[in-house]
Amino acid sequence: MTTRRTRPAPRPPEGTPPRTELARQARAVLADAVRIAHWAAGTPGPGTAAPLAAHALERAATALELSPAQVRAGWDRARLAGLIELHGDTARPGWRLRAWDRDDSAVLRGWVALFDAWSLVHAAPADIEAGAVAEAVEAVPQVLSLLQLSAGPVTVPALLDLLGQRVAELQEERCEVPLGPGRTAPATPADTPAGAAAENGAGPARSADLNALLLDWALEGLAAVGALTLGNGHATLTPLGNWAVWVKLEQICVAAQSPAGNIEQSAADMLLGCARLTPGPARDEYRAWLAARTVGSAVAELLAVARGEDALLRGLAFEALRVVGAPAEPEVRAVVTEPSLRPYALLWLAEYEGNDGRRPGRPQPRGVHLALGRHRGGRRRPRGDRAAGAPPRLRRPGHRPGPARRGQSRRPPAHRAGPGRPRRGPPGPGPGQGGPPGRLPGAHRRSLSRAPAGPGA
């Protein structure tokens, strides 16, 4: 096991507010979500099942004096921020909700979870195909990096140019068909983005219009979660968004400084590179590797590695999934039926649902706990040998009697002494019971001999 050389904690960029102020801003963004989460926590029953039923939507709107659209949006944000946790068809208050008023770190983590899910908060236009939306989501981190490094407003044309370049790179990478180790097939003109657009009768103008539409959608989604503000032809990161992007860039830089360069490796190579690290540095590597990828693709890649034959990589993959946390729960729950992944998935779910005692205030669902007990198969060994049916033993391994008892065990008891075997010491009560002292241990006799006599002795 090796540890990475520690370095001083990096300081946020100049002008970044303190964590208390950042947490206050995050609480303001999620104010409606917190109200709805508290209402759901105090209203147990079928009305708080997920998704929110129509009659529960009306009850929440009446109780909180919000419109149904606001209740639905706040409910979705509460789920994405971890304020409400879904267990099957039941929604329960999350640990972040219980710590919301006193723990700034829990608040910031909840907002970062919402920030990571911006594409779910603000749905993409229905007339855009899913492949183009996925490419835009994968290219948005480059746009955020430019906004953070600029430390000020950035014009929309500059962001559009960067988005188009990144989307073109992604399309070019997907056009390479692997033929073997170190060989790729050259892309045909029809496979390239320009060739495909030419075949479809659409020129570069259509591609630029599509990128502009996707950029507008992305900027509106990021503004909806409080990460940036939109001006007249420009966009600016909020202090909260600037801090979140800086944290992710720092995680990437930390991983890039590792000897193996794990951030650019596949999941299997990254896990092998972390095998010799202690748990703390290994978790830092996992976080940095995850920060450079979308949550869905990272979880799918880790589970693909876990399905392999290497037990070490399987265990490390689930360690990395523990860092992912709540977003990985549906995928982990789906692999419980696979025999090779079942024990790892059950342990992961038991820790997540609180059956390991790490979250004492959390409800204890019995499903995973019972399934884990059934998977173990064997019963616990009883503590006593008699309970297991074993014959009594005179001496057990590791048993060492004291000096006084060892001497007594070597000589026969007084009532068993024969006619030619004199008794050792007079019969009667033992020491401290009103009778004459019998055969006392040496240490006790010496302490009595050193005791001072009373006055006049």
CSV table of C-alpha atoms in Angstrom, one decimal:
chain,number,residue,atom,x,y,z
A,1,MET,CA,0.0,0.0,0.0
A,2,THR,CA,1.3,3.4,-0.9
A,3,THR,CA,0.0,6.9,-0.1
A,4,ARG,CA,0.2,9.9,-2.2
A,5,ARG,CA,2.3,12.8,-1.0
A,6,THR,CA,0.0,15.2,0.8
A,7,ARG,CA,-0.2,18.8,-0.3
A,8,PRO,CA,-1.8,21.8,1.3
A,9,ALA,CA,-5.5,22.3,0.5
A,10,PRO,CA,-5.9,24.6,-2.5
A,11,ARG,CA,-7.5,27.9,-1.9
A,12,PRO,CA,-10.6,29.0,-3.8
A,13,PRO,CA,-10.2,31.7,-6.5
A,14,GLU,CA,-10.0,35.2,-5.3
A,15,GLY,CA,-13.5,36.7,-4.6
A,16,THR,CA,-15.1,33.3,-3.8
A,17,PRO,CA,-17.5,33.8,-0.8
A,18,PRO,CA,-17.0,31.8,2.4
A,19,ARG,CA,-18.7,28.5,2.7
A,20,THR,CA,-21.4,30.0,4.9
A,21,GLU,CA,-22.4,32.4,2.2
A,22,LEU,CA,-22.3,29.7,-0.4
A,23,ALA,CA,-24.5,27.5,1.7
A,24,ARG,CA,-27.0,30.4,2.2
A,25,GLN,CA,-27.2,30.8,-1.6
A,26,ALA,CA,-27.7,27.1,-2.0
A,27,ARG,CA,-30.5,27.1,0.6
A,28,ALA,CA,-32.2,30.0,-1.4
A,29,VAL,CA,-32.1,28.0,-4.6
A,30,LEU,CA,-33.6,24.9,-3.0
A,31,ALA,CA,-36.1,26.7,-0.7
A,32,ASP,CA,-39.2,25.3,-2.4
A,33,ALA,CA,-37.7,21.9,-2.6
A,34,VAL,CA,-37.0,21.9,1.2
A,35,ARG,CA,-40.5,23.0,2.0
A,36,ILE,CA,-42.0,20.2,-0.2
A,37,ALA,CA,-39.6,17.7,1.4
A,38,HIS,CA,-40.6,18.7,4.9
A,39,TRP,CA,-44.3,18.5,3.9
A,40,ALA,CA,-43.7,15.0,2.5
A,41,ALA,CA,-41.8,13.9,5.7
A,42,GLY,CA,-44.7,15.0,7.8
A,43,THR,CA,-47.4,13.5,5.6
A,44,PRO,CA,-46.8,9.7,5.6
A,45,GLY,CA,-48.9,7.5,3.5
A,46,PRO,CA,-49.6,6.6,-0.1
A,47,GLY,CA,-49.8,10.3,-1.0
A,48,THR,CA,-46.0,10.7,-0.6
A,49,ALA,CA,-45.2,7.8,-3.0
A,50,ALA,CA,-43.0,8.6,-6.0
A,51,PRO,CA,-43.8,9.9,-8.4
A,52,LEU,CA,-46.1,12.4,-6.7
A,53,ALA,CA,-49.7,11.4,-7.2
A,54,ALA,CA,-52.3,13.8,-8.5
A,55,HIS,CA,-54.2,14.1,-5.2
A,56,ALA,CA,-50.9,14.6,-3.3
A,57,LEU,CA,-50.0,17.3,-5.7
A,58,GLU,CA,-53.2,19.2,-5.0
A,59,ARG,CA,-52.8,18.7,-1.2
A,60,ALA,CA,-49.2,20.0,-1.3
A,61,ALA,CA,-50.2,23.0,-3.5
A,62,THR,CA,-52.9,23.9,-1.0
A,63,ALA,CA,-50.8,23.4,2.1
A,64,LEU,CA,-47.7,25.2,0.8
A,65,GLU,CA,-49.6,27.9,-1.3
A,66,LEU,CA,-47.7,27.0,-4.4
A,67,SER,CA,-48.9,26.2,-7.9
A,68,PRO,CA,-49.0,22.6,-9.1
A,69,ALA,CA,-46.2,23.3,-11.5
A,70,GLN,CA,-44.1,24.7,-8.7
A,71,VAL,CA,-44.8,21.7,-6.5
A,72,ARG,CA,-43.9,19.3,-9.3
A,73,ALA,CA,-40.6,21.1,-10.0
A,74,GLY,CA,-39.8,21.3,-6.3
A,75,TRP,CA,-40.5,17.6,-5.8
A,76,ASP,CA,-38.1,16.8,-8.7
A,77,ARG,CA,-35.4,19.0,-7.2
A,78,ALA,CA,-35.8,17.5,-3.8
A,79,ARG,CA,-35.2,14.0,-5.3
A,80,LEU,CA,-32.2,15.1,-7.3
A,81,ALA,CA,-30.7,17.0,-4.3
A,82,GLY,CA,-31.0,14.0,-2.0
A,83,LEU,CA,-33.6,15.7,0.3
A,84,ILE,CA,-36.0,12.8,-0.5
A,85,GLU,CA,-34.8,9.3,-1.0
A,86,LEU,CA,-36.9,6.8,-3.0
A,87,HIS,CA,-37.1,3.2,-1.8
A,88,GLY,CA,-39.3,1.3,-4.2
A,89,ASP,CA,-42.6,3.2,-4.4
A,90,THR,CA,-42.1,5.0,-1.1
A,91,ALA,CA,-40.3,8.3,-0.6
A,92,ARG,CA,-38.6,9.0,2.7
A,93,PRO,CA,-36.8,12.1,4.0
A,94,GLY,CA,-33.0,12.0,3.3
A,95,TRP,CA,-30.2,12.6,5.7
A,96,ARG,CA,-29.5,15.9,4.0
A,97,LEU,CA,-32.9,17.2,4.9
A,98,ARG,CA,-32.4,16.4,8.6
A,99,ALA,CA,-29.0,18.2,8.5
A,100,TRP,CA,-30.2,21.0,6.3
A,101,ASP,CA,-30.4,23.8,8.9
A,102,ARG,CA,-27.2,23.0,10.7
A,103,ASP,CA,-24.7,21.4,8.3
A,104,ASP,CA,-23.4,23.7,5.5
A,105,SER,CA,-21.5,20.8,3.9
A,106,ALA,CA,-24.7,18.8,3.5
A,107,VAL,CA,-26.3,21.8,1.9
A,108,LEU,CA,-23.5,22.3,-0.6
A,109,ARG,CA,-23.4,18.6,-1.4
A,110,GLY,CA,-27.1,18.6,-2.1
A,111,TRP,CA,-26.8,21.6,-4.4
A,112,VAL,CA,-23.9,20.0,-6.3
A,113,ALA,CA,-26.0,17.0,-6.8
A,114,LEU,CA,-28.7,19.2,-8.3
A,115,PHE,CA,-26.0,21.0,-10.4
A,116,ASP,CA,-24.8,17.7,-11.8
A,117,ALA,CA,-28.4,16.8,-12.8
A,118,TRP,CA,-29.1,20.1,-14.6
A,119,SER,CA,-30.2,18.3,-17.8
A,120,LEU,CA,-32.9,16.6,-15.8
A,121,VAL,CA,-34.2,19.8,-14.2
A,122,HIS,CA,-34.6,21.5,-17.5
A,123,ALA,CA,-35.8,19.0,-20.1
A,124,ALA,CA,-34.4,19.2,-23.6
A,125,PRO,CA,-36.7,20.2,-26.5
A,126,ALA,CA,-38.7,17.3,-27.7
A,127,ASP,CA,-37.8,17.8,-31.4
A,128,ILE,CA,-34.1,17.2,-30.8
A,129,GLU,CA,-32.9,13.6,-31.1
A,130,ALA,CA,-31.4,12.0,-28.0
A,131,GLY,CA,-28.0,11.5,-29.6
A,132,ALA,CA,-27.5,15.2,-30.1
A,133,VAL,CA,-28.7,15.9,-26.6
A,134,ALA,CA,-26.2,13.4,-25.2
A,135,GLU,CA,-23.4,15.0,-27.1
A,136,ALA,CA,-24.3,18.5,-25.8
A,137,VAL,CA,-24.4,17.2,-22.2
A,138,GLU,CA,-21.0,15.7,-22.7
A,139,ALA,CA,-19.6,18.9,-24.1
A,140,VAL,CA,-21.0,21.3,-21.4
A,141,PRO,CA,-18.1,20.7,-19.0
A,142,GLN,CA,-15.8,22.4,-21.5
A,143,VAL,CA,-18.2,25.4,-21.6
A,144,LEU,CA,-18.2,25.6,-17.9
A,145,SER,CA,-14.4,25.4,-17.7
A,146,LEU,CA,-14.2,28.4,-20.1
A,147,LEU,CA,-16.7,30.3,-18.0
A,148,GLN,CA,-14.8,29.6,-14.8
A,149,LEU,CA,-11.3,30.4,-16.2
A,150,SER,CA,-12.6,33.7,-17.7
A,151,ALA,CA,-13.7,34.9,-14.3
A,152,GLY,CA,-16.4,37.1,-15.8
A,153,PRO,CA,-19.0,37.3,-18.6
A,154,VAL,CA,-18.4,35.3,-21.8
A,155,THR,CA,-20.2,36.1,-25.0
A,156,VAL,CA,-22.6,33.5,-26.4
A,157,PRO,CA,-20.8,33.3,-29.8
A,158,ALA,CA,-17.5,32.2,-28.0
A,159,LEU,CA,-19.4,29.6,-26.1
A,160,LEU,CA,-21.1,28.4,-29.2
A,161,ASP,CA,-17.8,28.1,-31.0
A,162,LEU,CA,-16.4,26.0,-28.2
A,163,LEU,CA,-19.5,23.8,-28.0
A,164,GLY,CA,-19.3,23.1,-31.7
A,165,GLN,CA,-15.7,22.2,-31.6
A,166,ARG,CA,-16.2,19.8,-28.7
A,167,VAL,CA,-19.3,18.1,-30.4
A,168,ALA,CA,-17.2,17.7,-33.6
A,169,GLU,CA,-14.4,16.0,-31.6
A,170,LEU,CA,-16.9,13.6,-30.1
A,171,GLN,CA,-18.4,12.8,-33.4
A,172,GLU,CA,-15.0,12.2,-34.9
A,173,GLU,CA,-14.0,9.9,-32.1
A,174,ARG,CA,-17.2,7.8,-32.6
A,175,CYS,CA,-16.5,7.5,-36.3
A,176,GLU,CA,-13.2,5.5,-35.7
A,177,VAL,CA,-13.9,1.8,-36.1
A,178,PRO,CA,-11.4,-0.3,-34.2
A,179,LEU,CA,-9.9,-3.2,-36.3
A,180,GLY,CA,-7.4,-4.5,-33.7
A,181,PRO,CA,-4.6,-3.4,-31.4
A,182,GLY,CA,-3.4,0.0,-32.6
A,183,ARG,CA,-5.4,0.0,-35.9
A,184,THR,CA,-8.5,1.9,-36.8
A,185,ALA,CA,-10.4,2.1,-40.1
A,186,PRO,CA,-10.4,5.4,-41.8
A,187,ALA,CA,-13.8,7.1,-41.8
A,188,THR,CA,-15.6,7.3,-45.1
A,189,PRO,CA,-17.0,10.6,-46.3
A,190,ALA,CA,-20.5,9.5,-45.3
A,191,ASP,CA,-19.3,8.7,-41.8
A,192,THR,CA,-17.9,12.2,-41.1
A,193,PRO,CA,-20.3,14.9,-39.7
A,194,ALA,CA,-19.8,17.0,-42.8
A,195,GLY,CA,-20.5,14.1,-45.2
A,196,ALA,CA,-23.5,13.0,-43.3
A,197,ALA,CA,-24.9,16.5,-43.4
A,198,ALA,CA,-24.2,16.7,-47.1
A,199,GLU,CA,-26.0,13.4,-47.7
A,200,ASN,CA,-29.0,14.5,-45.8
A,201,GLY,CA,-29.2,17.7,-47.9
A,202,ALA,CA,-28.3,19.9,-44.9
A,203,GLY,CA,-25.3,22.2,-44.9
A,204,PRO,CA,-23.2,23.7,-42.1
A,205,ALA,CA,-26.0,26.2,-41.4
A,206,ARG,CA,-28.2,23.4,-40.0
A,207,SER,CA,-25.4,22.1,-37.8
A,208,ALA,CA,-24.8,25.6,-36.4
A,209,ASP,CA,-28.5,26.1,-35.8
A,210,LEU,CA,-28.7,22.8,-33.9
A,211,ASN,CA,-25.7,23.7,-31.8
A,212,ALA,CA,-27.2,27.1,-31.0
A,213,LEU,CA,-30.4,25.5,-29.9
A,214,LEU,CA,-28.5,23.1,-27.7
A,215,LEU,CA,-26.4,25.8,-26.2
A,216,ASP,CA,-29.5,27.9,-25.4
A,217,TRP,CA,-31.1,24.8,-23.7
A,218,ALA,CA,-27.9,24.1,-21.7
A,219,LEU,CA,-27.5,27.7,-20.5
A,220,GLU,CA,-31.2,27.9,-19.5
A,221,GLY,CA,-30.8,24.6,-17.6
A,222,LEU,CA,-27.7,25.8,-15.7
A,223,ALA,CA,-29.4,29.1,-14.9
A,224,ALA,CA,-32.4,27.1,-13.6
A,225,VAL,CA,-30.2,25.5,-10.9
A,226,GLY,CA,-28.5,28.7,-10.0
A,227,ALA,CA,-25.1,28.0,-11.6
A,228,LEU,CA,-25.0,31.0,-13.9
A,229,THR,CA,-26.9,34.1,-14.9
A,230,LEU,CA,-27.8,35.1,-18.5
A,231,GLY,CA,-27.3,38.6,-19.8
A,232,ASN,CA,-27.8,40.3,-23.1
A,233,GLY,CA,-25.7,38.0,-25.3
A,234,HIS,CA,-23.4,36.7,-22.6
A,235,ALA,CA,-23.4,34.3,-19.6
A,236,THR,CA,-21.7,34.6,-16.2
A,237,LEU,CA,-21.2,32.0,-13.5
A,238,THR,CA,-22.7,32.8,-10.1
A,239,PRO,CA,-20.4,32.5,-7.1
A,240,LEU,CA,-22.0,29.2,-6.3
A,241,GLY,CA,-21.5,27.9,-9.9
A,242,ASN,CA,-17.9,29.3,-10.0
A,243,TRP,CA,-17.1,27.4,-6.8
A,244,ALA,CA,-18.6,24.1,-8.0
A,245,VAL,CA,-16.7,24.2,-11.3
A,246,TRP,CA,-13.5,25.1,-9.5
A,247,VAL,CA,-13.9,22.1,-7.1
A,248,LYS,CA,-14.4,19.8,-10.1
A,249,LEU,CA,-11.3,21.2,-11.9
A,250,GLU,CA,-9.3,20.7,-8.7
A,251,GLN,CA,-10.4,17.1,-8.5
A,252,ILE,CA,-9.3,16.6,-12.1
A,253,CYS,CA,-5.9,18.3,-11.4
A,254,VAL,CA,-5.3,16.1,-8.4
A,255,ALA,CA,-5.9,12.9,-10.4
A,256,ALA,CA,-3.7,14.2,-13.3
A,257,GLN,CA,-0.8,14.5,-10.9
A,258,SER,CA,-0.9,10.8,-9.9
A,259,PRO,CA,1.9,8.7,-11.4
A,260,ALA,CA,-0.5,6.6,-13.4
A,261,GLY,CA,-2.6,9.4,-14.8
A,262,ASN,CA,-5.8,7.5,-13.9
A,263,ILE,CA,-8.2,10.2,-15.1
A,264,GLU,CA,-7.7,9.4,-18.7
A,265,GLN,CA,-7.7,5.6,-18.2
A,266,SER,CA,-10.6,3.2,-18.6
A,267,ALA,CA,-12.4,2.0,-15.5
A,268,ALA,CA,-10.4,-1.2,-15.3
A,269,ASP,CA,-7.0,0.6,-15.6
A,270,MET,CA,-8.1,3.3,-13.2
A,271,LEU,CA,-9.0,0.6,-10.6
A,272,LEU,CA,-5.8,-1.2,-11.1
A,273,GLY,CA,-3.9,2.1,-10.6
A,274,CYS,CA,-5.8,2.6,-7.3
A,275,ALA,CA,-5.2,-0.9,-6.0
A,276,ARG,CA,-2.0,0.1,-4.2
A,277,LEU,CA,-3.4,3.3,-2.7
A,278,THR,CA,-4.7,3.6,0.8
A,279,PRO,CA,-8.5,4.3,1.1
A,280,GLY,CA,-8.3,8.1,1.3
A,281,PRO,CA,-6.2,8.7,-1.8
A,282,ALA,CA,-8.1,6.0,-3.6
A,283,ARG,CA,-11.4,7.8,-3.0
A,284,ASP,CA,-9.8,11.0,-4.3
A,285,GLU,CA,-8.9,9.2,-7.5
A,286,TYR,CA,-12.4,7.8,-7.8
A,287,ARG,CA,-13.9,11.3,-7.3
A,288,ALA,CA,-11.6,12.8,-9.9
A,289,TRP,CA,-12.3,10.0,-12.4
A,290,LEU,CA,-16.0,10.4,-11.9
A,291,ALA,CA,-15.9,14.2,-12.2
A,292,ALA,CA,-14.5,13.9,-15.8
A,293,ARG,CA,-17.5,11.7,-16.9
A,294,THR,CA,-21.2,11.7,-16.8
A,295,VAL,CA,-22.7,9.7,-13.9
A,296,GLY,CA,-24.6,7.3,-16.1
A,297,SER,CA,-21.6,6.4,-18.3
A,298,ALA,CA,-19.3,6.1,-15.3
A,299,VAL,CA,-21.7,3.7,-13.4
A,300,ALA,CA,-22.2,1.6,-16.5
A,301,GLU,CA,-18.4,1.3,-17.0
A,302,LEU,CA,-17.8,0.3,-13.4
A,303,LEU,CA,-20.5,-2.3,-13.4
A,304,ALA,CA,-19.1,-3.7,-16.7
A,305,VAL,CA,-15.7,-4.1,-15.0
A,306,ALA,CA,-17.4,-5.7,-12.0
A,307,ARG,CA,-18.9,-8.4,-14.2
A,308,GLY,CA,-15.4,-9.6,-15.2
A,309,GLU,CA,-13.5,-12.5,-13.7
A,310,ASP,CA,-11.1,-10.4,-11.5
A,311,ALA,CA,-12.4,-10.4,-8.0
A,312,LEU,CA,-10.1,-7.6,-7.0
A,313,LEU,CA,-11.4,-5.3,-9.7
A,314,ARG,CA,-15.0,-6.3,-8.7
A,315,GLY,CA,-14.5,-5.2,-5.1
A,316,LEU,CA,-12.7,-2.0,-6.2
A,317,ALA,CA,-15.5,-1.2,-8.7
A,318,PHE,CA,-18.1,-1.3,-5.8
A,319,GLU,CA,-15.8,0.9,-3.7
A,320,ALA,CA,-15.9,3.5,-6.5
A,321,LEU,CA,-19.7,3.1,-6.7
A,322,ARG,CA,-19.8,4.0,-3.0
A,323,VAL,CA,-18.3,7.3,-3.9
A,324,VAL,CA,-21.0,7.8,-6.5
A,325,GLY,CA,-23.7,7.4,-3.9
A,326,ALA,CA,-27.4,7.8,-4.5
A,327,PRO,CA,-27.2,8.2,-8.3
A,328,ALA,CA,-25.9,4.7,-8.6
A,329,GLU,CA,-28.7,3.0,-6.5
A,330,PRO,CA,-31.0,2.0,-9.4
A,331,GLU,CA,-28.2,0.4,-11.4
A,332,VAL,CA,-26.8,-1.4,-8.3
A,333,ARG,CA,-30.3,-2.6,-7.3
A,334,ALA,CA,-30.8,-3.9,-10.8
A,335,VAL,CA,-27.7,-6.2,-10.6
A,336,VAL,CA,-28.8,-7.9,-7.4
A,337,THR,CA,-30.1,-10.9,-9.5
A,338,GLU,CA,-26.7,-11.5,-11.1
A,339,PRO,CA,-25.0,-14.3,-9.0
A,340,SER,CA,-21.4,-12.9,-9.3
A,341,LEU,CA,-22.5,-9.4,-8.3
A,342,ARG,CA,-25.2,-10.2,-5.8
A,343,PRO,CA,-23.1,-10.2,-2.5
A,344,TYR,CA,-21.4,-6.9,-3.5
A,345,ALA,CA,-24.6,-5.3,-4.5
A,346,LEU,CA,-26.4,-6.4,-1.3
A,347,LEU,CA,-23.5,-5.0,0.9
A,348,TRP,CA,-23.6,-1.8,-1.1
A,349,LEU,CA,-27.4,-1.4,-0.6
A,350,ALA,CA,-27.1,-2.4,3.1
A,351,GLU,CA,-24.6,0.4,3.6
A,352,TYR,CA,-26.7,2.9,1.6
A,353,GLU,CA,-29.9,2.1,3.4
A,354,GLY,CA,-28.3,2.3,6.8
A,355,ASN,CA,-28.3,-1.4,7.9
A,356,ASP,CA,-24.6,-1.1,8.8
A,357,GLY,CA,-25.3,1.3,11.6
A,358,ARG,CA,-23.5,4.3,10.0
A,359,ARG,CA,-26.7,6.3,9.9
A,360,PRO,CA,-28.4,5.7,13.3
A,361,GLY,CA,-31.3,8.0,12.7
A,362,ARG,CA,-32.3,6.5,9.4
A,363,PRO,CA,-35.2,4.0,8.9
A,364,GLN,CA,-34.0,0.4,8.6
A,365,PRO,CA,-35.7,-1.4,5.7
A,366,ARG,CA,-35.7,-5.1,6.2
A,367,GLY,CA,-35.6,-6.3,2.6
A,368,VAL,CA,-31.9,-6.0,1.9
A,369,HIS,CA,-31.0,-7.0,5.5
A,370,LEU,CA,-33.0,-10.3,5.1
A,371,ALA,CA,-31.6,-10.9,1.6
A,372,LEU,CA,-28.1,-10.4,2.9
A,373,GLY,CA,-28.7,-12.9,5.7
A,374,ARG,CA,-30.1,-15.5,3.2
A,375,HIS,CA,-27.1,-15.0,0.9
A,376,ARG,CA,-24.7,-15.7,3.7
A,377,GLY,CA,-26.4,-19.1,4.0
A,378,GLY,CA,-24.7,-20.4,7.1
A,379,ARG,CA,-25.7,-19.9,10.7
A,380,ARG,CA,-23.6,-18.3,13.4
A,381,ARG,CA,-21.5,-20.6,15.5
A,382,PRO,CA,-22.7,-20.6,19.1
A,383,ARG,CA,-20.4,-19.1,21.6
A,384,GLY,CA,-20.5,-22.0,24.1
A,385,ASP,CA,-19.2,-25.5,23.2
A,386,ARG,CA,-22.1,-27.1,25.0
A,387,ALA,CA,-24.6,-25.3,22.8
A,388,ALA,CA,-22.9,-26.8,19.7
A,389,GLY,CA,-22.9,-30.3,21.2
A,390,ALA,CA,-19.2,-30.5,21.8
A,391,PRO,CA,-17.9,-32.5,24.8
A,392,PRO,CA,-16.7,-30.5,27.8
A,393,ARG,CA,-12.9,-29.9,27.8
A,394,LEU,CA,-10.7,-29.5,30.8
A,395,ARG,CA,-8.4,-27.0,29.2
A,396,ARG,CA,-9.1,-24.7,26.3
A,397,PRO,CA,-6.4,-23.2,24.1
A,398,GLY,CA,-5.1,-20.0,25.5
A,399,HIS,CA,-6.5,-20.7,29.0
A,400,ARG,CA,-3.9,-19.9,31.7
A,401,PRO,CA,-5.1,-20.1,35.3
A,402,GLY,CA,-3.7,-17.8,38.0
A,403,PRO,CA,-0.8,-18.9,40.2
A,404,ALA,CA,-3.1,-19.6,43.2
A,405,ARG,CA,-5.6,-21.7,41.2
A,406,ARG,CA,-2.8,-23.5,39.4
A,407,GLY,CA,-1.4,-24.7,42.8
A,408,GLN,CA,-4.8,-25.7,44.0
A,409,SER,CA,-5.5,-27.8,40.9
A,410,ARG,CA,-2.4,-29.9,41.4
A,411,ARG,CA,-3.3,-31.1,44.9
A,412,PRO,CA,-6.3,-33.2,45.8
A,413,PRO,CA,-9.3,-31.7,47.5
A,414,ALA,CA,-9.6,-32.1,51.3
A,415,HIS,CA,-12.7,-34.3,51.1
A,416,ARG,CA,-10.9,-36.7,48.7
A,417,ALA,CA,-7.8,-37.2,50.8
A,418,GLY,CA,-7.3,-40.9,51.7
A,419,PRO,CA,-6.4,-42.3,55.2
A,420,GLY,CA,-2.6,-42.0,54.5
A,421,ARG,CA,-2.8,-38.6,52.8
A,422,PRO,CA,-3.0,-35.8,55.4
A,423,ARG,CA,-5.1,-32.8,54.6
A,424,ARG,CA,-3.4,-29.5,53.6
A,425,GLY,CA,-4.9,-26.9,56.0
A,426,PRO,CA,-7.8,-27.0,58.3
A,427,PRO,CA,-11.3,-27.4,57.0
A,428,GLY,CA,-13.8,-24.6,57.4
A,429,PRO,CA,-14.6,-21.2,55.8
A,430,GLY,CA,-12.1,-19.6,53.5
A,431,PRO,CA,-10.2,-16.4,54.0
A,432,GLY,CA,-12.3,-13.4,54.9
A,433,GLN,CA,-15.3,-15.5,55.9
A,434,GLY,CA,-14.8,-15.5,59.7
A,435,GLY,CA,-12.6,-18.6,60.0
A,436,PRO,CA,-8.8,-19.1,60.2
A,437,PRO,CA,-7.0,-18.2,57.0
A,438,GLY,CA,-6.3,-21.3,54.9
A,439,ARG,CA,-3.5,-21.5,52.4
A,440,LEU,CA,-3.2,-18.0,51.0
A,441,PRO,CA,-1.3,-17.0,47.9
A,442,GLY,CA,2.3,-15.8,48.5
A,443,ALA,CA,1.5,-12.2,47.5
A,444,HIS,CA,-1.4,-12.1,50.0
A,445,ARG,CA,0.8,-13.5,52.8
A,446,ARG,CA,3.5,-11.0,52.2
A,447,SER,CA,1.1,-8.1,52.3
A,448,LEU,CA,-0.3,-9.3,55.6
A,449,SER,CA,3.2,-9.7,57.1
A,450,ARG,CA,4.1,-6.1,56.1
A,451,ALA,CA,0.9,-4.7,57.6
A,452,PRO,CA,1.7,-2.4,60.6
A,453,ALA,CA,0.5,-3.7,64.0
A,454,GLY,CA,-1.9,-1.6,65.9
A,455,PRO,CA,-0.9,0.9,68.6
A,456,GLY,CA,0.8,-0.7,71.5
A,457,ALA,CA,2.1,-3.7,69.4
